[in-house]
Coordinates of C-alpha atoms and ligand atoms in Angstrom, one line a residue:
M1 CA 89.2 110.8 81.7
D2 CA 86.7 113.7 81.8
A3 CA 83.2 112.4 81.5
R4 CA 82.1 115.7 79.7
T5 CA 83.3 114.7 76.2
D6 CA 80.8 114.6 73.4
T7 CA 79.8 118.3 73.0
N8 CA 81.6 121.6 73.1
E9 CA 78.7 123.3 74.7
A10 CA 78.5 122.9 78.4
P11 CA 75.2 121.1 79.3
P12 CA 72.8 122.7 81.7
A13 CA 74.3 122.7 85.3
S14 CA 72.0 119.9 86.5
K15 CA 73.0 117.6 83.6
R16 CA 76.7 118.2 83.9
P17 CA 78.7 115.5 85.7
Y18 CA 79.7 116.6 89.2
D19 CA 83.2 118.0 89.8
L20 CA 83.5 115.9 92.9
V21 CA 81.4 113.2 94.5
V22 CA 82.2 112.3 98.0
L23 CA 81.2 108.8 99.1
G24 CA 80.8 108.8 102.9
G25 CA 79.9 112.0 104.7
G26 CA 81.8 111.7 108.0
S27 CA 84.6 114.1 109.0
A28 CA 87.0 113.5 106.2
G29 CA 84.3 113.5 103.5
S30 CA 82.7 116.7 104.7
A31 CA 86.1 118.4 105.1
C32 CA 86.8 117.6 101.5
A33 CA 83.4 118.7 100.2
A34 CA 83.6 122.0 102.1
E35 CA 87.1 122.8 100.9
A36 CA 86.1 122.0 97.3
I37 CA 83.3 124.5 97.5
K38 CA 85.6 127.1 99.1
L39 CA 88.0 126.6 96.2
G40 CA 85.3 127.4 93.6
H41 CA 84.1 124.0 92.5
E42 CA 80.4 124.4 91.9
R43 CA 79.1 120.9 91.5
V44 CA 79.9 118.9 94.6
L45 CA 77.8 116.1 95.9
L46 CA 78.2 114.3 99.3
I47 CA 76.5 110.9 99.6
N48 CA 76.0 109.4 103.1
D49 CA 74.5 106.2 104.3
G50 CA 72.5 106.9 107.5
E51 CA 72.8 109.6 110.0
L52 CA 75.0 112.6 109.4
G53 CA 77.7 113.4 112.1
G54 CA 80.4 110.8 111.5
L55 CA 82.0 108.3 113.8
C56 CA 83.9 111.0 115.7
I57 CA 80.7 112.6 117.0
L58 CA 78.3 109.7 117.1
E59 CA 80.5 106.9 118.5
G60 CA 84.1 107.9 118.6
C61 CA 86.1 110.8 119.9
M62 CA 83.4 112.9 121.5
P63 CA 81.2 110.4 123.3
T64 CA 84.3 108.5 124.7
K65 CA 85.8 111.7 126.0
T66 CA 82.4 112.7 127.4
L67 CA 82.5 109.5 129.5
L68 CA 86.2 109.7 130.3
H69 CA 85.9 113.1 131.9
P70 CA 83.6 111.8 134.8
A71 CA 85.8 108.8 135.1
D72 CA 88.8 111.1 135.7
V73 CA 86.7 112.9 138.4
V74 CA 85.9 109.6 140.0
A75 CA 89.7 108.8 140.1
E76 CA 90.3 112.2 141.7
V77 CA 87.8 111.6 144.4
R78 CA 89.3 108.2 145.1
H79 CA 92.7 109.8 145.6
A80 CA 91.5 113.0 147.4
G81 CA 92.4 111.5 150.8
R82 CA 96.1 111.8 149.9
L83 CA 95.6 115.6 149.8
G84 CA 93.8 115.7 153.2
I85 CA 90.3 115.8 151.7
D86 CA 87.7 113.6 153.3
A87 CA 85.8 112.7 150.2
R88 CA 83.8 109.5 149.7
L89 CA 82.5 108.2 146.5
E90 CA 78.8 107.3 147.2
G91 CA 78.4 105.8 143.7
V92 CA 78.2 106.6 140.0
D93 CA 74.9 107.0 138.3
M94 CA 75.6 105.4 135.0
G95 CA 72.2 106.4 133.7
A96 CA 73.1 110.0 134.3
L97 CA 76.5 109.6 132.6
Q98 CA 74.7 108.0 129.6
A99 CA 72.0 110.7 129.5
R100 CA 74.8 113.4 129.4
R101 CA 76.6 111.5 126.7
E102 CA 73.4 111.4 124.6
A103 CA 72.7 115.1 125.2
L104 CA 76.2 116.2 124.3
V105 CA 76.4 114.0 121.2
A106 CA 73.0 115.4 120.0
R107 CA 74.5 118.9 120.6
F108 CA 77.7 118.2 118.7
Q109 CA 75.8 116.5 115.9
R110 CA 73.4 119.5 115.5
A111 CA 76.4 121.8 115.2
K112 CA 78.1 119.5 112.7
V113 CA 75.0 119.0 110.5
G114 CA 74.2 122.7 110.6
G115 CA 77.7 123.4 109.2
M116 CA 77.3 120.7 106.6
E117 CA 73.9 122.1 105.4
A118 CA 75.5 125.5 105.1
G119 CA 78.5 124.1 103.2
G120 CA 77.2 124.8 99.7
Y121 CA 77.4 121.2 98.5
E122 CA 74.5 118.9 97.8
I123 CA 73.8 116.1 100.2
L124 CA 72.2 112.8 99.2
F125 CA 71.2 110.1 101.7
G126 CA 71.8 106.6 100.4
R127 CA 74.4 103.8 100.0
G128 CA 76.7 104.2 97.0
R129 CA 78.7 101.7 95.0
F130 CA 80.8 102.0 91.9
V131 CA 79.4 100.5 88.8
S132 CA 82.1 101.7 86.4
P133 CA 85.3 103.8 86.7
T134 CA 83.3 107.0 86.3
E135 CA 79.9 106.1 87.7
L136 CA 78.3 105.4 91.0
E137 CA 74.9 103.8 91.7
V138 CA 73.2 105.0 94.9
A139 CA 70.4 103.2 96.6
T140 CA 68.7 106.3 98.1
A141 CA 67.0 106.4 101.4
D142 CA 63.5 106.6 99.7
G143 CA 64.1 103.3 97.9
A144 CA 65.0 104.7 94.5
T145 CA 68.3 104.1 92.6
R146 CA 70.3 106.9 91.1
R147 CA 73.3 106.8 88.7
I148 CA 75.8 109.5 89.3
T149 CA 78.8 110.5 87.2
S150 CA 81.6 112.7 88.3
R151 CA 85.0 114.1 87.2
A152 CA 86.5 113.0 90.5
F153 CA 85.5 110.9 93.5
L154 CA 86.5 110.8 97.1
V155 CA 86.0 107.5 99.1
S156 CA 85.7 108.4 102.8
T157 CA 83.5 105.5 104.0
G158 CA 85.3 105.2 107.3
S159 CA 86.3 102.0 109.2
K160 CA 84.9 98.9 111.0
Q161 CA 86.1 96.8 113.8
F162 CA 88.7 94.2 112.9
V163 CA 87.6 90.7 114.2
P164 CA 90.4 88.1 114.3
D165 CA 89.5 84.8 112.6
L166 CA 89.6 82.7 115.8
P167 CA 87.1 80.4 117.4
G168 CA 84.4 82.3 119.3
L169 CA 85.4 85.6 117.5
G170 CA 85.4 85.6 113.7
R171 CA 84.0 82.1 113.6
P172 CA 82.0 79.8 115.8
I173 CA 83.7 77.5 118.2
E174 CA 83.9 74.0 116.7
G175 CA 80.5 72.3 117.1
G176 CA 79.4 75.3 119.1
D177 CA 77.0 78.2 118.7
A178 CA 77.6 81.5 117.0
P179 CA 80.6 83.6 118.0
A180 CA 80.6 84.9 121.6
P181 CA 78.5 88.2 122.1
F182 CA 81.6 90.3 122.8
W183 CA 81.6 94.1 123.0
T184 CA 83.2 96.4 120.5
S185 CA 83.7 100.1 121.3
R186 CA 80.0 100.6 120.4
E187 CA 78.6 98.3 123.2
A188 CA 81.2 99.6 125.7
L189 CA 80.2 103.1 124.9
L190 CA 76.5 102.4 125.5
A191 CA 76.9 100.2 128.6
D192 CA 74.6 101.4 131.3
R193 CA 76.4 99.5 134.1
A194 CA 80.0 98.7 134.8
P195 CA 80.6 94.9 134.7
Q196 CA 82.1 93.3 137.8
S197 CA 84.9 92.1 135.6
L198 CA 86.0 93.1 132.1
G199 CA 88.5 91.4 129.8
I200 CA 89.9 93.8 127.1
V201 CA 91.8 92.3 124.2
G202 CA 94.1 94.9 122.5
S203 CA 96.1 97.8 123.9
G204 CA 95.5 100.5 121.2
A205 CA 93.7 103.7 121.9
I206 CA 90.2 102.1 122.3
G207 CA 91.5 99.3 124.6
L208 CA 93.4 101.7 126.8
E209 CA 90.7 104.3 127.1
F210 CA 88.0 101.9 128.0
A211 CA 90.3 100.2 130.4
T212 CA 90.7 103.5 132.2
Y213 CA 87.0 104.2 132.1
F214 CA 85.7 100.9 133.5
A215 CA 88.6 100.6 136.0
A216 CA 87.6 104.0 137.4
L217 CA 84.0 102.9 137.7
G218 CA 85.0 99.9 139.7
S219 CA 85.2 97.0 137.2
R220 CA 88.0 94.5 137.6
V221 CA 89.8 95.1 134.3
T222 CA 92.3 92.8 132.7
L223 CA 94.0 94.2 129.6
L224 CA 95.5 91.5 127.3
S225 CA 98.2 92.9 125.0
R226 CA 100.2 91.0 122.5
S227 CA 103.1 93.5 122.7
P228 CA 104.4 95.9 125.3
I229 CA 102.2 99.0 125.8
L230 CA 102.9 102.0 123.5
R231 CA 104.3 101.5 120.1
R232 CA 105.1 97.8 120.7
G233 CA 107.6 98.8 123.4
E234 CA 110.1 100.5 121.1
D235 CA 111.2 102.6 124.1
P236 CA 111.2 99.9 126.9
E237 CA 111.5 102.5 129.7
L238 CA 108.5 104.6 128.5
S239 CA 106.6 101.4 128.0
A240 CA 107.3 100.2 131.5
L241 CA 106.3 103.6 133.0
Y242 CA 103.0 103.5 131.1
T243 CA 102.3 100.0 132.2
R244 CA 103.0 101.0 135.8
A245 CA 100.6 104.0 135.4
L246 CA 97.8 101.6 134.2
E247 CA 98.5 99.2 137.0
H248 CA 98.4 102.1 139.4
A249 CA 94.9 102.9 138.1
G250 CA 93.9 99.4 139.1
I251 CA 94.2 97.7 135.7
T252 CA 95.8 94.2 135.4
V253 CA 98.0 94.4 132.3
V254 CA 99.1 91.1 130.7
I255 CA 101.9 91.7 128.1
G256 CA 102.8 89.0 125.5
A257 CA 99.3 87.5 125.4
T258 CA 98.4 86.0 122.0
L259 CA 94.7 85.4 121.7
A260 CA 93.7 81.8 121.0
G261 CA 89.9 82.0 121.1
V262 CA 86.9 82.8 123.3
R263 CA 84.2 80.6 124.9
H264 CA 81.0 82.0 126.2
D265 CA 78.8 80.2 128.7
P266 CA 75.8 82.4 129.5
A267 CA 75.0 80.3 132.7
A268 CA 78.4 81.0 134.3
P269 CA 78.9 83.9 136.7
E270 CA 81.7 85.1 134.4
P271 CA 80.4 83.9 131.0
F272 CA 83.5 84.8 129.0
A273 CA 86.6 82.6 129.0
I274 CA 89.4 84.3 126.9
A275 CA 92.1 81.8 126.0
H276 CA 95.5 83.2 125.2
W277 CA 99.1 82.1 125.0
E278 CA 101.6 83.5 127.4
E279 CA 105.2 82.5 127.2
G280 CA 104.2 79.2 125.6
H281 CA 101.5 78.3 128.1
E282 CA 97.8 78.6 127.5
Q283 CA 96.0 80.8 130.0
V284 CA 92.4 81.7 130.5
V285 CA 90.9 85.0 131.7
H286 CA 87.3 84.7 133.0
C287 CA 85.2 87.8 132.9
E288 CA 81.6 89.0 132.9
E289 CA 82.1 91.0 129.7
M290 CA 84.7 91.1 127.0
L291 CA 85.7 94.1 124.9
L292 CA 87.4 93.3 121.6
A293 CA 89.8 96.2 120.8
T294 CA 92.0 94.6 118.2
G295 CA 91.9 97.7 115.9
R296 CA 89.8 99.0 113.1
V297 CA 90.2 98.5 109.4
A298 CA 89.1 100.4 106.3
M299 CA 85.4 100.0 105.5
L300 CA 85.5 99.0 101.8
D301 CA 82.6 96.4 101.8
G302 CA 80.2 96.6 98.9
L303 CA 81.8 99.7 97.3
G304 CA 82.3 98.0 93.9
L305 CA 85.9 99.0 93.9
E306 CA 86.7 96.3 91.4
E307 CA 84.3 97.8 88.9
A308 CA 86.0 101.1 89.4
G309 CA 89.5 99.7 88.8
V310 CA 90.6 100.5 92.4
E311 CA 93.0 97.9 93.7
V312 CA 93.0 96.8 97.3
E313 CA 95.9 95.0 99.1
R314 CA 95.6 93.4 102.5
G315 CA 92.4 95.3 103.2
R316 CA 93.7 98.8 102.2
P317 CA 93.3 100.7 98.9
V318 CA 96.5 101.0 97.0
L319 CA 97.2 104.7 97.0
D320 CA 99.9 107.0 95.5
D321 CA 101.6 109.8 97.5
A322 CA 98.6 112.1 96.6
L323 CA 96.0 109.7 98.1
R324 CA 95.0 108.7 94.6
S325 CA 94.0 105.1 93.9
T326 CA 94.8 102.9 90.9
N327 CA 91.8 104.7 89.3
A328 CA 93.3 108.2 88.6
R329 CA 89.9 109.9 89.4
V330 CA 89.3 108.1 92.7
F331 CA 90.9 109.4 95.9
F332 CA 90.7 108.2 99.5
A333 CA 90.7 110.0 102.8
G334 CA 90.1 109.4 106.5
D335 CA 89.7 105.9 108.0
A336 CA 88.9 104.5 104.5
T337 CA 92.7 104.7 103.7
G338 CA 93.3 102.1 106.4
D339 CA 96.2 104.2 107.7
R340 CA 96.4 106.6 110.7
L341 CA 92.8 106.3 111.8
I342 CA 92.8 109.7 113.5
L343 CA 90.3 112.5 113.1
H344 CA 92.4 115.5 112.3
T345 CA 94.6 113.4 109.9
G346 CA 91.5 112.3 108.0
N347 CA 90.2 115.9 107.8
A348 CA 93.6 117.2 106.5
E349 CA 93.6 114.4 103.9
G350 CA 90.1 115.3 102.7
R351 CA 91.1 119.0 102.4
H352 CA 94.3 118.0 100.6
V353 CA 92.4 116.0 98.0
A354 CA 90.1 119.0 97.3
R355 CA 93.2 121.3 96.9
N356 CA 94.5 118.9 94.2
L357 CA 91.3 118.9 92.1
K358 CA 92.2 121.9 89.9
R359 CA 95.6 120.3 89.1
L360 CA 93.8 117.0 88.3
F361 CA 91.4 118.6 85.9
A362 CA 94.3 120.5 84.2
D363 CA 96.3 117.3 84.0
E364 CA 99.1 118.8 86.1
P365 CA 101.2 116.8 88.6
L366 CA 99.4 116.5 92.0
V367 CA 100.9 117.8 95.2
P368 CA 101.9 114.9 97.4
W369 CA 100.2 114.4 100.8
R370 CA 102.5 114.8 103.8
E371 CA 101.5 114.9 107.4
R372 CA 103.8 117.7 108.6
I373 CA 103.7 116.9 112.3
P374 CA 102.1 113.6 113.3
L375 CA 100.1 114.0 116.5
M376 CA 98.4 111.4 118.7
A377 CA 96.8 111.4 122.2
L378 CA 95.4 108.6 124.4
F379 CA 92.9 109.9 126.9
T380 CA 93.8 107.5 129.7
N381 CA 94.5 108.4 133.3
P382 CA 97.2 109.7 133.1
P383 CA 96.9 110.7 129.5
Y384 CA 99.6 110.1 126.9
A385 CA 100.4 112.3 123.9
E386 CA 103.1 112.5 121.3
C387 CA 104.0 114.7 118.3
G388 CA 106.6 114.3 115.6
L389 CA 109.1 111.4 115.8
T390 CA 110.1 109.2 118.7
E391 CA 113.8 108.8 119.4
H392 CA 113.6 105.3 118.0
E393 CA 111.9 106.4 114.7
A394 CA 114.4 109.2 114.3
R395 CA 117.4 106.9 114.7
A396 CA 115.8 104.4 112.4
R397 CA 115.7 107.1 109.7
G398 CA 119.4 107.7 110.2
L399 CA 119.0 111.1 111.9
D400 CA 121.6 112.3 114.4
V401 CA 119.5 113.0 117.4
V402 CA 119.6 113.7 121.1
A403 CA 116.9 113.1 123.7
A404 CA 116.1 114.3 127.2
R405 CA 113.5 113.1 129.6
K406 CA 112.0 114.0 132.9
E407 CA 109.4 112.8 135.3
W408 CA 106.6 115.1 136.3
A409 CA 106.9 113.9 139.9
N410 CA 110.3 115.6 140.0
Q411 CA 109.0 119.0 138.8
G412 CA 107.5 121.8 140.9
R413 CA 104.0 121.8 139.6
G414 CA 104.0 118.0 139.2
I415 CA 104.9 117.6 142.9
V416 CA 102.1 120.1 143.9
M417 CA 99.7 118.1 141.9
D418 CA 100.7 114.9 143.7
T419 CA 101.8 113.1 140.6
E420 CA 102.6 109.5 141.3
P421 CA 106.3 108.8 141.1
G422 CA 107.3 106.3 138.4
T423 CA 104.2 106.7 136.3
T424 CA 104.9 109.8 134.3
F425 CA 107.4 111.2 131.8
V426 CA 108.1 113.9 129.3
K427 CA 110.6 113.3 126.6
L428 CA 111.9 115.7 124.0
V429 CA 113.9 114.7 120.8
A430 CA 116.0 117.1 118.8
E431 CA 118.4 117.0 115.9
R432 CA 122.1 117.5 116.3
P433 CA 123.8 119.9 115.9
S434 CA 121.0 122.4 115.2
S435 CA 118.9 121.4 118.3
K436 CA 115.8 121.6 116.0
L437 CA 112.9 119.9 117.8
I438 CA 111.6 116.8 116.1
G439 CA 109.5 115.0 118.6
C440 CA 108.0 114.8 122.0
Q441 CA 106.2 112.1 124.1
I442 CA 104.4 112.9 127.3
L443 CA 102.7 110.7 129.9
G444 CA 101.1 112.7 132.7
P445 CA 98.4 115.2 133.6
R446 CA 97.2 117.3 130.7
A447 CA 99.6 115.5 128.2
D448 CA 96.9 115.9 125.5
D449 CA 97.1 119.7 125.8
L450 CA 100.8 120.1 126.8
V451 CA 102.0 118.3 123.6
H452 CA 100.8 121.3 121.6
V453 CA 103.5 123.4 123.2
V454 CA 106.0 121.3 121.4
S455 CA 104.0 120.7 118.2
A456 CA 103.5 124.5 117.9
S457 CA 107.3 125.1 118.4
M458 CA 108.0 122.4 115.7
F459 CA 105.5 124.0 113.4
L460 CA 107.4 127.2 113.6
G461 CA 110.8 125.4 113.2
G462 CA 111.7 125.9 116.9
T463 CA 114.9 124.6 118.5
A464 CA 115.7 123.4 122.0
R465 CA 117.6 126.8 122.4
D466 CA 114.3 128.6 121.7
L467 CA 112.7 126.7 124.5
V468 CA 115.4 127.9 126.9
G469 CA 115.0 131.5 125.7
M470 CA 111.2 131.6 125.9
P471 CA 109.2 133.1 128.8
W472 CA 107.4 130.4 130.9
Y473 CA 104.9 131.1 133.6
H474 CA 105.7 129.8 137.0
P475 CA 104.7 127.3 138.4
T476 CA 103.3 125.3 135.5
L477 CA 103.8 121.8 134.1
S478 CA 105.1 123.5 130.9
E479 CA 108.1 124.8 132.7
A480 CA 109.6 121.3 132.4
F481 CA 110.4 122.3 128.8
I482 CA 113.1 124.8 130.0
E483 CA 115.1 122.1 131.7
L484 CA 114.6 119.6 128.8
G485 CA 115.5 122.3 126.3
R486 CA 118.7 123.2 128.3
D487 CA 119.6 119.5 128.5
L488 CA 119.2 119.1 124.7
A489 CA 121.0 122.3 123.9
R490 CA 123.9 121.2 126.1
Q491 CA 124.1 117.8 124.3
C492 CA 124.1 119.6 120.9
D493 CA 126.7 122.2 121.8
P494 CA 128.3 121.8 125.3
E495 CA 130.5 124.9 124.9
A496 CA 127.8 127.3 123.8
V497 CA 125.6 126.4 126.8
A498 CA 128.5 126.7 129.2
T499 CA 129.0 130.3 128.2
P500 CA 126.4 132.6 129.9
Ligands
FAD1 C1 85.7 104.6 120.3 C2 86.5 105.5 119.4 C3 87.2 106.6 119.9 C4 87.9 107.5 119.1 N1 88.6 108.6 119.6 C5 89.3 109.4 118.9 C6 90.0 110.5 119.4 O1 89.9 110.8 120.6 N2 90.7 111.3 118.6 C7 90.8 111.0 117.2 O2 91.5 111.7 116.5 N3 90.2 109.9 116.7 C8 89.4 109.1 117.5 N4 88.8 108.1 116.9 C9 88.9 107.9 115.4 C10 88.0 108.9 114.7 O3 86.7 108.8 115.2 C11 88.0 108.5 113.2 O4 89.3 108.5 112.7 C12 87.2 109.5 112.3 O5 86.0 109.8 112.9 C13 87.0 108.9 110.9 O6 86.3 109.8 110.1 P1 86.0 109.4 108.6 O7 85.4 110.6 108.0 O8 87.1 108.8 108.0 O9 84.9 108.2 108.8 P2 83.4 108.3 109.4 O10 83.2 109.4 110.3 O11 83.2 106.9 109.9 O12 82.5 108.5 108.2 C14 82.2 107.5 107.2 C15 80.8 107.8 106.7 O13 80.6 107.0 105.5 C16 79.3 106.5 105.5 N5 79.4 105.3 104.5 C17 80.0 104.1 104.6 N6 79.8 103.4 103.5 C18 79.0 104.1 102.7 C19 78.5 103.9 101.4 N7 78.7 102.8 100.7 N8 77.7 104.9 100.8 C20 77.5 106.1 101.5 N9 78.0 106.3 102.7 C21 78.7 105.4 103.3 C22 79.1 106.1 106.9 O14 77.7 105.9 107.2 C23 79.7 107.3 107.6 O15 78.7 108.3 107.8 C24 88.0 107.2 117.7 C25 87.3 106.1 117.1 C26 86.6 105.3 117.9 C27 85.9 104.1 117.4

């Protein structure tokens, strides 16, 4: 319902309800606000609790990659001997690494905030909560309270660490003290020394990236994973190769470990004892520090969603295919959806909500949200990246598909780069009989960039035959796509490929 109801004359601009109020000014929220202004909505307000910049810049994508880059350099130095280079690692100045992280985060934040301030929307600092389906109350940074009405709302309040309800984690050990002082990604990011031993629980992006980082810095890292690495092991061969790559980087990987609880004895040389079940037996990993990387969930605490008529199920807002909640004027984007907690997806969701506003106000059907080409990268060493569908997903959807794979260690540039055999792969998936590309998974050097060769082809509707016909510079890693394209084209149409 439009809140501007009781008069035919438009009230003065400052008294009119907002067209859009964005609750949470991280990446998804600011993308939505900026797009709404670009599309001609004049009254747009963004409310943010705390510092501007968002998780990505302050504690997520950018600071982790800032630390992972030097970790990659350390790994290169360690392996330089294999190339005939007499290089010795004298040590890593963690203070300098952290100072660089702080400086770069400040620089990224300045650029982001500058863009937001020039965005044409109002910014209000404070913590907002719904008090009715059309009204928010904001406890502003100066201690005042403001009531704000709007014709539409976006909730983009981000996410928080998921803490399992187990002894020593979500709850105290029976008869014991408070939960163990484990690390989340925040503490791992700020660590000014590498612990002697680190136990990591969880093998999602955060667990894997920090395992790479601390292993490169010399920590003895044990990674406990409930299921096989990478998409719960849906492709056992890829999963095994990735596990081997992690082990090659010095990480101990324990698959099939179900967490039971954690004890913390500050007096012990390795204060953490992580109890877990492995093949029916209880095991314990002792370590100096423990990183909990069991995933993040939507941050919906204290938002008054009940007052707004927004339903939540299993910690996620109930959304329709246009990202609209059970309150027809309240939308969600970014991590607050609880689904695909990835930066560019959140931004695209935010922009999508803004593009639907005019339809919403005109009572027209909304355009459904669809992520055209899902993309994901893990900045481990070696990195992993994927786009589109995996072979498993495609078959589960009933598609007739073909797949081809290759190891970088069997490819010219991969050999030159001394890629470790048995720790890399590149896999392409295409539909039969068209040979249309529908997915790619890469583990190996520069995977995070190389995957865009395929996502760009997919974006343009490319086929395996296009890959064969394209020019490729020699010698590059990308050249692997010629052979894979040829393989897929042959599987789709053996006769056509046989004919020169
Ligand atoms: C360690 C780590 C590494 C990551 N690396 C990558 C990566 O390499 N690539 C990638 O794609 N993604 C990565 N991510 C995920 C990525 O950072 C997030 O998906 C993205 O930043 C989420 O953006 P958002 O706008 O949804 O939320 P946020 O950026 O978290 O913004 C939410 C904002 O809402 C505010 N807020 C919350 N409640 C209220 C309230 N009641 N009132 C007002 N304001 C409120 C918060 O203060 C915050 O400013 C990483 C995440 C982590 C933790």
